[in-house]
PDB file of C-alpha atoms in Angstrom:
ATOM      1  CA  UNK A  25      63.304 -29.379 -16.077  1.00  0.00           C
ATOM      2  CA  UNK A  26      61.655 -32.657 -15.247  1.00  0.00           C
ATOM      3  CA  UNK A  27      57.958 -33.492 -15.467  1.00  0.00           C
ATOM      4  CA  UNK A  28      57.448 -33.139 -11.721  1.00  0.00           C
ATOM      5  CA  UNK A  29      58.720 -29.587 -11.705  1.00  0.00           C
ATOM      6  CA  UNK A  30      56.516 -28.699 -14.735  1.00  0.00           C
ATOM      7  CA  UNK A  31      53.415 -30.130 -13.066  1.00  0.00           C
ATOM      8  CA  UNK A  32      54.255 -28.232  -9.903  1.00  0.00           C
ATOM      9  CA  UNK A  33      54.645 -25.014 -11.901  1.00  0.00           C
ATOM     10  CA  UNK A  34      51.264 -25.531 -13.598  1.00  0.00           C
ATOM     11  CA  UNK A  35      49.581 -26.021 -10.232  1.00  0.00           C
ATOM     12  CA  UNK A  36      51.163 -22.833  -8.904  1.00  0.00           C
ATOM     13  CA  UNK A  37      50.123 -20.878 -12.020  1.00  0.00           C
ATOM     14  CA  UNK A  38      46.537 -22.122 -11.783  1.00  0.00           C
ATOM     15  CA  UNK A  39      46.491 -21.254  -8.108  1.00  0.00           C
ATOM     16  CA  UNK A  40      47.705 -17.731  -8.804  1.00  0.00           C
ATOM     17  CA  UNK A  41      45.365 -17.265 -11.793  1.00  0.00           C
ATOM     18  CA  UNK A  42      42.151 -18.529 -10.188  1.00  0.00           C
ATOM     19  CA  UNK A  43      41.566 -15.500  -7.889  1.00  0.00           C
ATOM     20  CA  UNK A  44      41.827 -13.227 -10.935  1.00  0.00           C
ATOM     21  CA  UNK A  45      39.241 -15.351 -12.755  1.00  0.00           C
ATOM     22  CA  UNK A  46      36.989 -15.206  -9.729  1.00  0.00           C
ATOM     23  CA  UNK A  47      37.349 -11.431  -9.565  1.00  0.00           C
ATOM     24  CA  UNK A  48      36.520 -11.120 -13.258  1.00  0.00           C
ATOM     25  CA  UNK A  49      33.507 -13.388 -12.885  1.00  0.00           C
ATOM     26  CA  UNK A  50      32.244 -11.473  -9.853  1.00  0.00           C
ATOM     27  CA  UNK A  51      32.807  -8.155 -11.615  1.00  0.00           C
ATOM     28  CA  UNK A  52      30.793  -9.436 -14.584  1.00  0.00           C
ATOM     29  CA  UNK A  53      27.935 -10.530 -12.292  1.00  0.00           C
ATOM     30  CA  UNK A  54      27.718  -7.337 -10.242  1.00  0.00           C
ATOM     31  CA  UNK A  55      25.652  -5.372 -12.849  1.00  0.00           C
ATOM     32  CA  UNK A  56      23.045  -8.148 -12.780  1.00  0.00           C
ATOM     33  CA  UNK A  57      22.530  -8.028  -8.994  1.00  0.00           C
ATOM     34  CA  UNK A  58      19.872  -5.249  -9.199  1.00  0.00           C
ATOM     35  CA  UNK A  59      18.015  -7.239 -11.872  1.00  0.00           C
ATOM     36  CA  UNK A  60      18.136 -10.323  -9.652  1.00  0.00           C
ATOM     37  CA  UNK A  61      16.785  -8.263  -6.759  1.00  0.00           C
ATOM     38  CA  UNK A  62      13.925  -6.915  -8.888  1.00  0.00           C
ATOM     39  CA  UNK A  63      13.173 -10.405 -10.187  1.00  0.00           C
ATOM     40  CA  UNK A  64      12.996 -11.947  -6.714  1.00  0.00           C
ATOM     41  CA  UNK A  65      11.320  -9.162  -4.768  1.00  0.00           C
ATOM     42  CA  UNK A  66       9.190  -7.376  -7.379  1.00  0.00           C
ATOM     43  CA  UNK A  67       8.508  -9.416 -10.506  1.00  0.00           C
ATOM     44  CA  UNK A  68       7.970 -12.792  -8.816  1.00  0.00           C
ATOM     45  CA  UNK A  69       5.621 -11.458  -6.067  1.00  0.00           C
ATOM     46  CA  UNK A  70       3.724  -9.386  -8.629  1.00  0.00           C
ATOM     47  CA  UNK A  71       3.212 -12.416 -10.889  1.00  0.00           C
ATOM     48  CA  UNK A  72       1.999 -14.401  -7.870  1.00  0.00           C
ATOM     49  CA  UNK A  73      -0.449 -11.637  -6.894  1.00  0.00           C
ATOM     50  CA  UNK A  74      -1.655 -11.351 -10.510  1.00  0.00           C
ATOM     51  CA  UNK A  75      -2.274 -15.106 -10.679  1.00  0.00           C
ATOM     52  CA  UNK A  76      -4.218 -15.027  -7.408  1.00  0.00           C
ATOM     53  CA  UNK A  77      -6.275 -12.051  -8.606  1.00  0.00           C
ATOM     54  CA  UNK A  78      -7.505 -14.082 -11.581  1.00  0.00           C
ATOM     55  CA  UNK A  79      -8.937 -16.801  -9.315  1.00  0.00           C
ATOM     56  CA  UNK A  80     -12.026 -17.037  -7.157  1.00  0.00           C
ATOM     57  CA  UNK A  81     -12.454 -17.084  -3.405  1.00  0.00           C
ATOM     58  CA  UNK A  82     -12.743 -20.564  -1.870  1.00  0.00           C
ATOM     59  CA  UNK A  83     -13.336 -20.084   1.884  1.00  0.00           C
ATOM     60  CA  UNK A  84     -13.151 -23.814   2.653  1.00  0.00           C
ATOM     61  CA  UNK A  85      -9.801 -24.379   0.892  1.00  0.00           C
ATOM     62  CA  UNK A  86      -6.255 -23.759   2.119  1.00  0.00           C
ATOM     63  CA  UNK A  87      -5.177 -21.273   0.854  1.00  0.00           C
ATOM     64  CA  UNK A  88      -8.678 -19.878   0.229  1.00  0.00           C
ATOM     65  CA  UNK A  89      -8.264 -19.621  -3.540  1.00  0.00           C
ATOM     66  CA  UNK A  90      -9.664 -21.502  -6.533  1.00  0.00           C
ATOM     67  CA  UNK A  91      -7.377 -20.961  -9.526  1.00  0.00           C
ATOM     68  CA  UNK A  92     -10.162 -20.732 -12.083  1.00  0.00           C
ATOM     69  CA  UNK A  93      -8.758 -17.867 -14.150  1.00  0.00           C
ATOM     70  CA  UNK A  94     -12.202 -16.300 -14.317  1.00  0.00           C
ATOM     71  CA  UNK A  95     -11.077 -12.769 -13.414  1.00  0.00           C
ATOM     72  CA  UNK A  96     -14.334 -12.193 -11.587  1.00  0.00           C
ATOM     73  CA  UNK A  97     -12.639  -9.978  -9.008  1.00  0.00           C
ATOM     74  CA  UNK A  98     -11.791  -7.418 -11.693  1.00  0.00           C
ATOM     75  CA  UNK A  99     -15.439  -7.321 -12.784  1.00  0.00           C
ATOM     76  CA  UNK A 100     -16.376  -6.570  -9.179  1.00  0.00           C
ATOM     77  CA  UNK A 101     -13.879  -3.687  -9.088  1.00  0.00           C
ATOM     78  CA  UNK A 102     -15.672  -2.050 -12.000  1.00  0.00           C
ATOM     79  CA  UNK A 103     -19.230  -2.872 -10.937  1.00  0.00           C
ATOM     80  CA  UNK A 104     -19.097  -2.293  -7.177  1.00  0.00           C
ATOM     81  CA  UNK A 105     -19.461   1.413  -6.219  1.00  0.00           C
ATOM     82  CA  UNK A 106     -17.497   0.736  -3.007  1.00  0.00           C
ATOM     83  CA  UNK A 107     -14.253   0.120  -4.888  1.00  0.00           C
ATOM     84  CA  UNK A 108     -14.762   3.087  -7.227  1.00  0.00           C
ATOM     85  CA  UNK A 109     -15.454   5.383  -4.263  1.00  0.00           C
ATOM     86  CA  UNK A 110     -12.383   4.016  -2.496  1.00  0.00           C
ATOM     87  CA  UNK A 111     -10.134   4.688  -5.494  1.00  0.00           C
ATOM     88  CA  UNK A 112     -11.515   8.205  -5.941  1.00  0.00           C
ATOM     89  CA  UNK A 113     -11.172   8.898  -2.213  1.00  0.00           C
ATOM     90  CA  UNK A 114      -7.585   7.625  -2.197  1.00  0.00           C
ATOM     91  CA  UNK A 115      -6.603   9.800  -5.150  1.00  0.00           C
ATOM     92  CA  UNK A 116      -8.282  12.873  -3.633  1.00  0.00           C
ATOM     93  CA  UNK A 117      -6.706  12.438  -0.187  1.00  0.00           C
ATOM     94  CA  UNK A 118      -3.286  11.584  -1.664  1.00  0.00           C
ATOM     95  CA  UNK A 119      -3.392  14.671  -3.925  1.00  0.00           C
ATOM     96  CA  UNK A 120      -4.390  16.989  -1.039  1.00  0.00           C
ATOM     97  CA  UNK A 121      -1.733  15.453   1.211  1.00  0.00           C
ATOM     98  CA  UNK A 122       0.918  15.883  -1.482  1.00  0.00           C
ATOM     99  CA  UNK A 123      -0.080  19.522  -1.994  1.00  0.00           C
ATOM    100  CA  UNK A 124       0.055  20.138   1.761  1.00  0.00           C
ATOM    101  CA  UNK A 125       3.477  18.473   2.005  1.00  0.00           C
ATOM    102  CA  UNK A 126       4.705  20.607  -0.902  1.00  0.00           C
ATOM    103  CA  UNK A 127       3.468  23.841   0.687  1.00  0.00           C
ATOM    104  CA  UNK A 128       5.244  22.943   3.939  1.00  0.00           C
ATOM    105  CA  UNK A 129       8.294  21.234   2.466  1.00  0.00           C
ATOM    106  CA  UNK A 130       9.281  23.771  -0.180  1.00  0.00           C
ATOM    107  CA  UNK A 131      10.005  26.640   2.267  1.00  0.00           C
ATOM    108  CA  UNK A 132      11.818  24.178   4.547  1.00  0.00           C
ATOM    109  CA  UNK A 133      14.021  22.885   1.715  1.00  0.00           C
ATOM    110  CA  UNK A 134      14.653  26.417   0.452  1.00  0.00           C
ATOM    111  CA  UNK A 135      15.667  27.627   3.913  1.00  0.00           C
ATOM    112  CA  UNK A 136      18.028  24.676   4.406  1.00  0.00           C
ATOM    113  CA  UNK A 137      19.589  25.159   0.965  1.00  0.00           C
ATOM    114  CA  UNK A 138      20.202  28.869   1.694  1.00  0.00           C
ATOM    115  CA  UNK A 139      21.473  28.281   5.244  1.00  0.00           C
ATOM    116  CA  UNK A 140      25.219  28.443   5.994  1.00  0.00           C
ATOM    117  CA  UNK A 141      26.934  25.288   4.861  1.00  0.00           C
ATOM    118  CA  UNK A 142      27.935  24.344   8.399  1.00  0.00           C
ATOM    119  CA  UNK A 143      24.256  24.315   9.475  1.00  0.00           C
ATOM    120  CA  UNK A 144      22.865  22.185   6.664  1.00  0.00           C
ATOM    121  CA  UNK A 145      23.838  18.767   8.036  1.00  0.00           C
ATOM    122  CA  UNK A 146      22.165  19.534  11.361  1.00  0.00           C
ATOM    123  CA  UNK A 147      19.025  20.910   9.718  1.00  0.00           C
ATOM    124  CA  UNK A 148      18.745  17.858   7.445  1.00  0.00           C
ATOM    125  CA  UNK A 149      19.209  15.598  10.468  1.00  0.00           C
ATOM    126  CA  UNK A 150      16.312  17.429  12.169  1.00  0.00           C
ATOM    127  CA  UNK A 151      14.126  16.684   9.131  1.00  0.00           C
ATOM    128  CA  UNK A 152      15.015  12.982   9.209  1.00  0.00           C
ATOM    129  CA  UNK A 153      14.923  12.709  13.019  1.00  0.00           C
ATOM    130  CA  UNK A 154      11.220  11.642  13.237  1.00  0.00           C
ATOM    131  CA  UNK A 155      12.102   8.483  11.282  1.00  0.00           C
ATOM    132  CA  UNK A 156      13.956   7.266  14.353  1.00  0.00           C
ATOM    133  CA  UNK A 157      10.565   6.810  16.030  1.00  0.00           C
ATOM    134  CA  UNK A 158       8.257   3.988  14.882  1.00  0.00           C
ATOM    135  CA  UNK A 159       5.705   5.087  12.281  1.00  0.00           C
ATOM    136  CA  UNK A 160       2.722   3.802  14.277  1.00  0.00           C
ATOM    137  CA  UNK A 161       3.684   5.762  17.379  1.00  0.00           C
ATOM    138  CA  UNK A 162       4.215   8.976  15.409  1.00  0.00           C
ATOM    139  CA  UNK A 163       0.786   8.729  13.805  1.00  0.00           C
ATOM    140  CA  UNK A 164      -0.913   7.714  17.049  1.00  0.00           C
ATOM    141  CA  UNK A 165       0.535  10.798  18.747  1.00  0.00           C
ATOM    142  CA  UNK A 166      -1.566  12.929  16.390  1.00  0.00           C
ATOM    143  CA  UNK A 167      -4.754  11.533  17.931  1.00  0.00           C
ATOM    144  CA  UNK A 168      -3.765  13.272  21.157  1.00  0.00           C
ATOM    145  CA  UNK A 169      -3.060  16.518  19.347  1.00  0.00           C
ATOM    146  CA  UNK A 170      -6.247  16.595  17.258  1.00  0.00           C
ATOM    147  CA  UNK A 171      -8.798  15.175  19.697  1.00  0.00           C
ATOM    148  CA  UNK A 172     -11.581  17.216  21.323  1.00  0.00           C
ATOM    149  CA  UNK A 173      -9.425  17.976  24.364  1.00  0.00           C
ATOM    150  CA  UNK A 174      -6.131  17.779  22.516  1.00  0.00           C
ATOM    151  CA  UNK A 175      -3.287  20.242  22.480  1.00  0.00           C
ATOM    152  CA  UNK A 176      -4.571  22.125  19.429  1.00  0.00           C
ATOM    153  CA  UNK A 177      -8.010  22.760  20.904  1.00  0.00           C
ATOM    154  CA  UNK A 178      -6.543  23.706  24.283  1.00  0.00           C
ATOM    155  CA  UNK A 179      -4.346  26.260  22.515  1.00  0.00           C
ATOM    156  CA  UNK A 180      -7.325  27.675  20.614  1.00  0.00           C
ATOM    157  CA  UNK A 181      -9.407  27.931  23.787  1.00  0.00           C
ATOM    158  CA  UNK A 182      -6.520  29.330  25.843  1.00  0.00           C
ATOM    159  CA  UNK A 183      -5.767  32.073  23.350  1.00  0.00           C
ATOM    160  CA  UNK A 184      -9.445  32.940  22.940  1.00  0.00           C
ATOM    161  CA  UNK A 185      -9.474  32.180  19.215  1.00  0.00           C
ATOM    162  CA  UNK A 186     -12.442  29.813  19.587  1.00  0.00           C
ATOM    163  CA  UNK A 187     -14.499  28.718  22.586  1.00  0.00           C
ATOM    164  CA  UNK A 188     -15.729  25.518  20.954  1.00  0.00           C
ATOM    165  CA  UNK A 189     -13.391  24.735  18.059  1.00  0.00           C
ATOM    166  CA  UNK A 190     -14.668  21.178  17.577  1.00  0.00           C
ATOM    167  CA  UNK A 191     -12.263  18.571  16.292  1.00  0.00           C
ATOM    168  CA  UNK A 192     -10.907  17.518  12.928  1.00  0.00           C
ATOM    169  CA  UNK A 193     -10.022  14.061  14.233  1.00  0.00           C
ATOM    170  CA  UNK A 194     -12.029  11.533  12.253  1.00  0.00           C
ATOM    171  CA  UNK A 195     -12.195  13.673   9.107  1.00  0.00           C
ATOM    172  CA  UNK A 196     -10.325  13.592   5.792  1.00  0.00           C
ATOM    173  CA  UNK A 197      -8.406  16.709   6.799  1.00  0.00           C
ATOM    174  CA  UNK A 198      -6.912  14.857   9.748  1.00  0.00           C
ATOM    175  CA  UNK A 199      -5.834  12.087   7.367  1.00  0.00           C
ATOM    176  CA  UNK A 200      -4.291  14.621   4.974  1.00  0.00           C
ATOM    177  CA  UNK A 201      -2.445  16.291   7.843  1.00  0.00           C
ATOM    178  CA  UNK A 202      -1.164  12.951   9.136  1.00  0.00           C
ATOM    179  CA  UNK A 203       0.036  11.802   5.695  1.00  0.00           C
ATOM    180  CA  UNK A 204       1.722  15.141   4.996  1.00  0.00           C
ATOM    181  CA  UNK A 205       3.524  14.929   8.337  1.00  0.00           C
ATOM    182  CA  UNK A 206       4.510  11.271   7.897  1.00  0.00           C
ATOM    183  CA  UNK A 207       5.961  11.717   4.396  1.00  0.00           C
ATOM    184  CA  UNK A 208       7.308  15.266   4.699  1.00  0.00           C
ATOM    185  CA  UNK A 209      11.005  14.181   4.549  1.00  0.00           C
ATOM    186  CA  UNK A 210      10.311  12.505   1.190  1.00  0.00           C
ATOM    187  CA  UNK A 211       9.287  15.940  -0.098  1.00  0.00           C
ATOM    188  CA  UNK A 212      12.042  17.962   1.571  1.00  0.00           C
ATOM    189  CA  UNK A 213      15.057  15.854   0.559  1.00  0.00           C
ATOM    190  CA  UNK A 214      14.554  15.862  -3.267  1.00  0.00           C
ATOM    191  CA  UNK A 215      13.717  19.572  -3.142  1.00  0.00           C
ATOM    192  CA  UNK A 216      16.831  20.304  -1.109  1.00  0.00           C
ATOM    193  CA  UNK A 217      19.001  18.261  -3.508  1.00  0.00           C
ATOM    194  CA  UNK A 218      17.715  20.426  -6.384  1.00  0.00           C
ATOM    195  CA  UNK A 219      17.739  23.811  -4.651  1.00  0.00           C
ATOM    196  CA  UNK A 220      21.229  23.465  -3.207  1.00  0.00           C
ATOM    197  CA  UNK A 221      22.646  23.046  -6.729  1.00  0.00           C
ATOM    198  CA  UNK A 222      21.117  26.272  -8.070  1.00  0.00           C
ATOM    199  CA  UNK A 223      23.690  28.773  -9.257  1.00  0.00           C
ATOM    200  CA  UNK A 224      23.475  31.882  -7.084  1.00  0.00           C
ATOM    201  CA  UNK A 225      24.877  33.924  -9.956  1.00  0.00           C
ATOM    202  CA  UNK A 226      21.533  33.560 -11.750  1.00  0.00           C
ATOM    203  CA  UNK A 227      19.727  35.287  -8.885  1.00  0.00           C
ATOM    204  CA  UNK A 228      22.399  37.993  -8.799  1.00  0.00           C
ATOM    205  CA  UNK A 229      21.946  38.531 -12.538  1.00  0.00           C
ATOM    206  CA  UNK A 230      18.179  38.788 -12.085  1.00  0.00           C
ATOM    207  CA  UNK A 231      18.675  41.348  -9.307  1.00  0.00           C
ATOM    208  CA  UNK A 232      21.102  43.333 -11.483  1.00  0.00           C
ATOM    209  CA  UNK A 233      18.459  43.434 -14.209  1.00  0.00           C
ATOM    210  CA  UNK A 234      15.993  44.981 -11.771  1.00  0.00           C
ATOM    211  CA  UNK A 235      13.907  41.934 -10.860  1.00  0.00           C
ATOM    212  CA  UNK A 236      12.547  42.059  -7.293  1.00  0.00           C
ATOM    213  CA  UNK A 237      13.167  38.938  -5.146  1.00  0.00           C
ATOM    214  CA  UNK A 238       9.654  37.538  -5.695  1.00  0.00           C
ATOM    215  CA  UNK A 239      10.007  37.824  -9.489  1.00  0.00           C
ATOM    216  CA  UNK A 240      13.490  36.266  -9.397  1.00  0.00           C
ATOM    217  CA  UNK A 241      12.006  33.389  -7.417  1.00  0.00           C
ATOM    218  CA  UNK A 242       9.123  32.876  -9.860  1.00  0.00           C
ATOM    219  CA  UNK A 243      11.247  33.184 -13.027  1.00  0.00           C
ATOM    220  CA  UNK A 244      14.517  31.554 -11.912  1.00  0.00           C
ATOM    221  CA  UNK A 245      14.309  29.483  -8.728  1.00  0.00           C
ATOM    222  CA  UNK A 246      10.882  27.903  -9.166  1.00  0.00           C
ATOM    223  CA  UNK A 247      11.336  26.709 -12.801  1.00  0.00           C
ATOM    224  CA  UNK A 248      14.781  25.273 -12.072  1.00  0.00           C
ATOM    225  CA  UNK A 249      13.472  23.446  -8.996  1.00  0.00           C
ATOM    226  CA  UNK A 250      10.635  21.699 -10.848  1.00  0.00           C
ATOM    227  CA  UNK A 251      12.547  18.378 -11.147  1.00  0.00           C
ATOM    228  CA  UNK A 252      12.792  18.315  -7.347  1.00  0.00           C
ATOM    229  CA  UNK A 253       9.115  19.236  -7.043  1.00  0.00           C
ATOM    230  CA  UNK A 254       8.160  16.378  -9.378  1.00  0.00           C
ATOM    231  CA  UNK A 255      10.373  13.881  -7.535  1.00  0.00           C
ATOM    232  CA  UNK A 256       9.089  14.918  -4.112  1.00  0.00           C
ATOM    233  CA  UNK A 257       5.449  14.819  -5.224  1.00  0.00           C
ATOM    234  CA  UNK A 258       5.857  11.307  -6.610  1.00  0.00           C
ATOM    235  CA  UNK A 259       7.580  10.088  -3.451  1.00  0.00           C
ATOM    236  CA  UNK A 260       4.700  11.401  -1.317  1.00  0.00           C
ATOM    237  CA  UNK A 261       1.763  10.691  -3.626  1.00  0.00           C
ATOM    238  CA  UNK A 262       2.537   7.036  -4.435  1.00  0.00           C
ATOM    239  CA  UNK A 263       2.683   5.678  -0.855  1.00  0.00           C
ATOM    240  CA  UNK A 264      -0.152   8.009   0.215  1.00  0.00           C
ATOM    241  CA  UNK A 265      -2.589   6.343  -2.203  1.00  0.00           C
ATOM    242  CA  UNK A 266      -2.219   2.967  -0.501  1.00  0.00           C
ATOM    243  CA  UNK A 267      -1.867   4.255   3.061  1.00  0.00           C
ATOM    244  CA  UNK A 268      -3.550   2.103   5.738  1.00  0.00           C
ATOM    245  CA  UNK A 269      -2.391   3.175   9.204  1.00  0.00           C
ATOM    246  CA  UNK A 270      -3.053   6.924   8.928  1.00  0.00           C
ATOM    247  CA  UNK A 271      -6.709   6.669   7.747  1.00  0.00           C
ATOM    248  CA  UNK A 272      -7.328   3.912  10.293  1.00  0.00           C
ATOM    249  CA  UNK A 273      -6.111   6.023  13.240  1.00  0.00           C
ATOM    250  CA  UNK A 274      -6.978   9.568  12.180  1.00  0.00           C
ATOM    251  CA  UNK A 275      -9.881   9.037   9.780  1.00  0.00           C
ATOM    252  CA  UNK A 276     -13.494   8.298  10.526  1.00  0.00           C
ATOM    253  CA  UNK A 277     -16.039   5.813   9.301  1.00  0.00           C
ATOM    254  CA  UNK A 278     -16.629   7.935   6.203  1.00  0.00           C
ATOM    255  CA  UNK A 279     -12.935   8.040   5.273  1.00  0.00           C
ATOM    256  CA  UNK A 280     -12.668   5.494   2.508  1.00  0.00           C
ATOM    257  CA  UNK A 281      -9.250   4.664   1.044  1.00  0.00           C
ATOM    258  CA  UNK A 282      -8.265   1.752  -1.135  1.00  0.00           C
ATOM    259  CA  UNK A 283      -5.516   0.555   1.215  1.00  0.00           C
ATOM    260  CA  UNK A 284      -8.069   0.111   3.994  1.00  0.00           C
ATOM    261  CA  UNK A 285     -10.406  -1.751   1.613  1.00  0.00           C
ATOM    262  CA  UNK A 286      -7.552  -4.046   0.585  1.00  0.00           C
ATOM    263  CA  UNK A 287      -6.760  -4.749   4.233  1.00  0.00           C
ATOM    264  CA  UNK A 288     -10.406  -5.611   4.990  1.00  0.00           C
ATOM    265  CA  UNK A 289     -10.714  -7.879   1.945  1.00  0.00           C
ATOM    266  CA  UNK A 290      -7.583  -9.814   2.823  1.00  0.00           C
ATOM    267  CA  UNK A 291      -7.737 -10.095   6.619  1.00  0.00           C
ATOM    268  CA  UNK A 292     -11.402  -9.576   7.557  1.00  0.00           C
ATOM    269  CA  UNK A 293     -13.169 -11.216   4.595  1.00  0.00           C
ATOM    270  CA  UNK A 294     -10.430 -13.692   3.598  1.00  0.00           C
ATOM    271  CA  UNK A 295     -11.085 -12.853  -0.070  1.00  0.00           C
ATOM    272  CA  UNK A 296      -7.547 -13.134  -1.428  1.00  0.00           C
ATOM    273  CA  UNK A 297      -8.497 -12.768  -5.136  1.00  0.00           C
ATOM    274  CA  UNK A 298     -10.416  -9.543  -4.482  1.00  0.00           C
ATOM    275  CA  UNK A 299      -7.548  -8.120  -2.383  1.00  0.00           C
ATOM    276  CA  UNK A 300      -5.039  -9.096  -5.087  1.00  0.00           C
ATOM    277  CA  UNK A 301      -7.167  -7.516  -7.821  1.00  0.00           C
ATOM    278  CA  UNK A 302      -7.349  -4.297  -5.800  1.00  0.00           C
ATOM    279  CA  UNK A 303      -3.542  -4.346  -5.443  1.00  0.00           C
ATOM    280  CA  UNK A 304      -2.923  -4.992  -9.153  1.00  0.00           C
ATOM    281  CA  UNK A 305      -5.339  -2.243 -10.221  1.00  0.00           C
ATOM    282  CA  UNK A 306      -3.735   0.184  -7.773  1.00  0.00           C
ATOM    283  CA  UNK A 307      -0.255  -0.651  -9.102  1.00  0.00           C
ATOM    284  CA  UNK A 308      -1.337  -0.098 -12.713  1.00  0.00           C
ATOM    285  CA  UNK A 309      -3.064   3.130 -11.724  1.00  0.00           C
ATOM    286  CA  UNK A 310       0.180   4.451 -10.206  1.00  0.00           C
ATOM    287  CA  UNK A 311       2.731   3.075 -12.684  1.00  0.00           C
ATOM    288  CA  UNK A 312       1.133   4.458 -15.845  1.00  0.00           C
ATOM    289  CA  UNK A 313       1.313   8.164 -14.778  1.00  0.00           C
ATOM    290  CA  UNK A 314       4.903   7.651 -13.588  1.00  0.00           C
ATOM    291  CA  UNK A 315       5.874   6.158 -16.954  1.00  0.00           C
ATOM    292  CA  UNK A 316       4.171   9.041 -18.771  1.00  0.00           C
ATOM    293  CA  UNK A 317       6.028  11.545 -16.585  1.00  0.00           C
ATOM    294  CA  UNK A 318       9.366   9.837 -17.215  1.00  0.00           C
ATOM    295  CA  UNK A 319       8.720   9.847 -20.971  1.00  0.00           C
ATOM    296  CA  UNK A 320       7.806  13.545 -20.918  1.00  0.00           C
ATOM    297  CA  UNK A 321      10.925  14.288 -18.894  1.00  0.00           C
ATOM    298  CA  UNK A 322      13.085  12.336 -21.352  1.00  0.00           C
ATOM    299  CA  UNK A 323      11.653  14.307 -24.255  1.00  0.00           C
ATOM    300  CA  UNK A 324      12.296  17.567 -22.422  1.00  0.00           C
ATOM    301  CA  UNK A 325      15.926  16.585 -21.866  1.00  0.00           C
ATOM    302  CA  UNK A 326      16.314  15.672 -25.540  1.00  0.00           C
ATOM    303  CA  UNK A 327      15.068  19.101 -26.619  1.00  0.00           C
ATOM    304  CA  UNK A 328      17.719  20.864 -24.500  1.00  0.00           C
TER     305      UNK A 328
END
């Protein structure tokens, strides 16, 4: 075989081998794609926000920040009663909203999990269906329901339950109701995923041992569904703490939440360091309990 044929064979072999090398290289890079995503869209923005939070406001500069590293915004968070009241109000409203979503979502998830298998897809689609409408429109629709002459008050007057029922629009209860409605699918879906996997034989065994349905629920179903309860509560509680639209539309002047304060600091006051400090403190406040819960869950799994 002459040199020309050998060179031609080498070219053909390289050409046939190169796609395999590319596939191997791509396969090796695929596990790092999530890390790249987190680096670009979580770590890098968070570092930027943290750097801004350590500066001072400079209204005459563009952007309005002086990178002094003083951390004065964090001192204001601790010393200003407005921020403390906003954090406490956010935690209280988020906790009440999560509890309300749990009380509504658990029976819904349980009913869907116990429904005939052919119905479940349609029932789950009905739960997700509101997401097809823009969030702002869905929340704004509640102003018509909860207003003085809204549908709820007309129903109360029409049925004779109350002649002058007043209105809850502009109160914290309206905000809790709006948040529970807006994030209800986040509660129902994890609960359904847990409840649908429960072994029905356990309930049959409890019934055979003489346990009434309510005791079988409390001793079998409820404990086994706690992972779904924890997941659903986290998915509702975390975004509820920083909610902006719902308290702005359904709350009143006395409804103070940290997301609204952050919005005012950034857009109304142009104080980027203060807004960034509020965001960093809120993130730390939410991440630490989640990490503690994950650690406790890991220990519970190790003991099994």
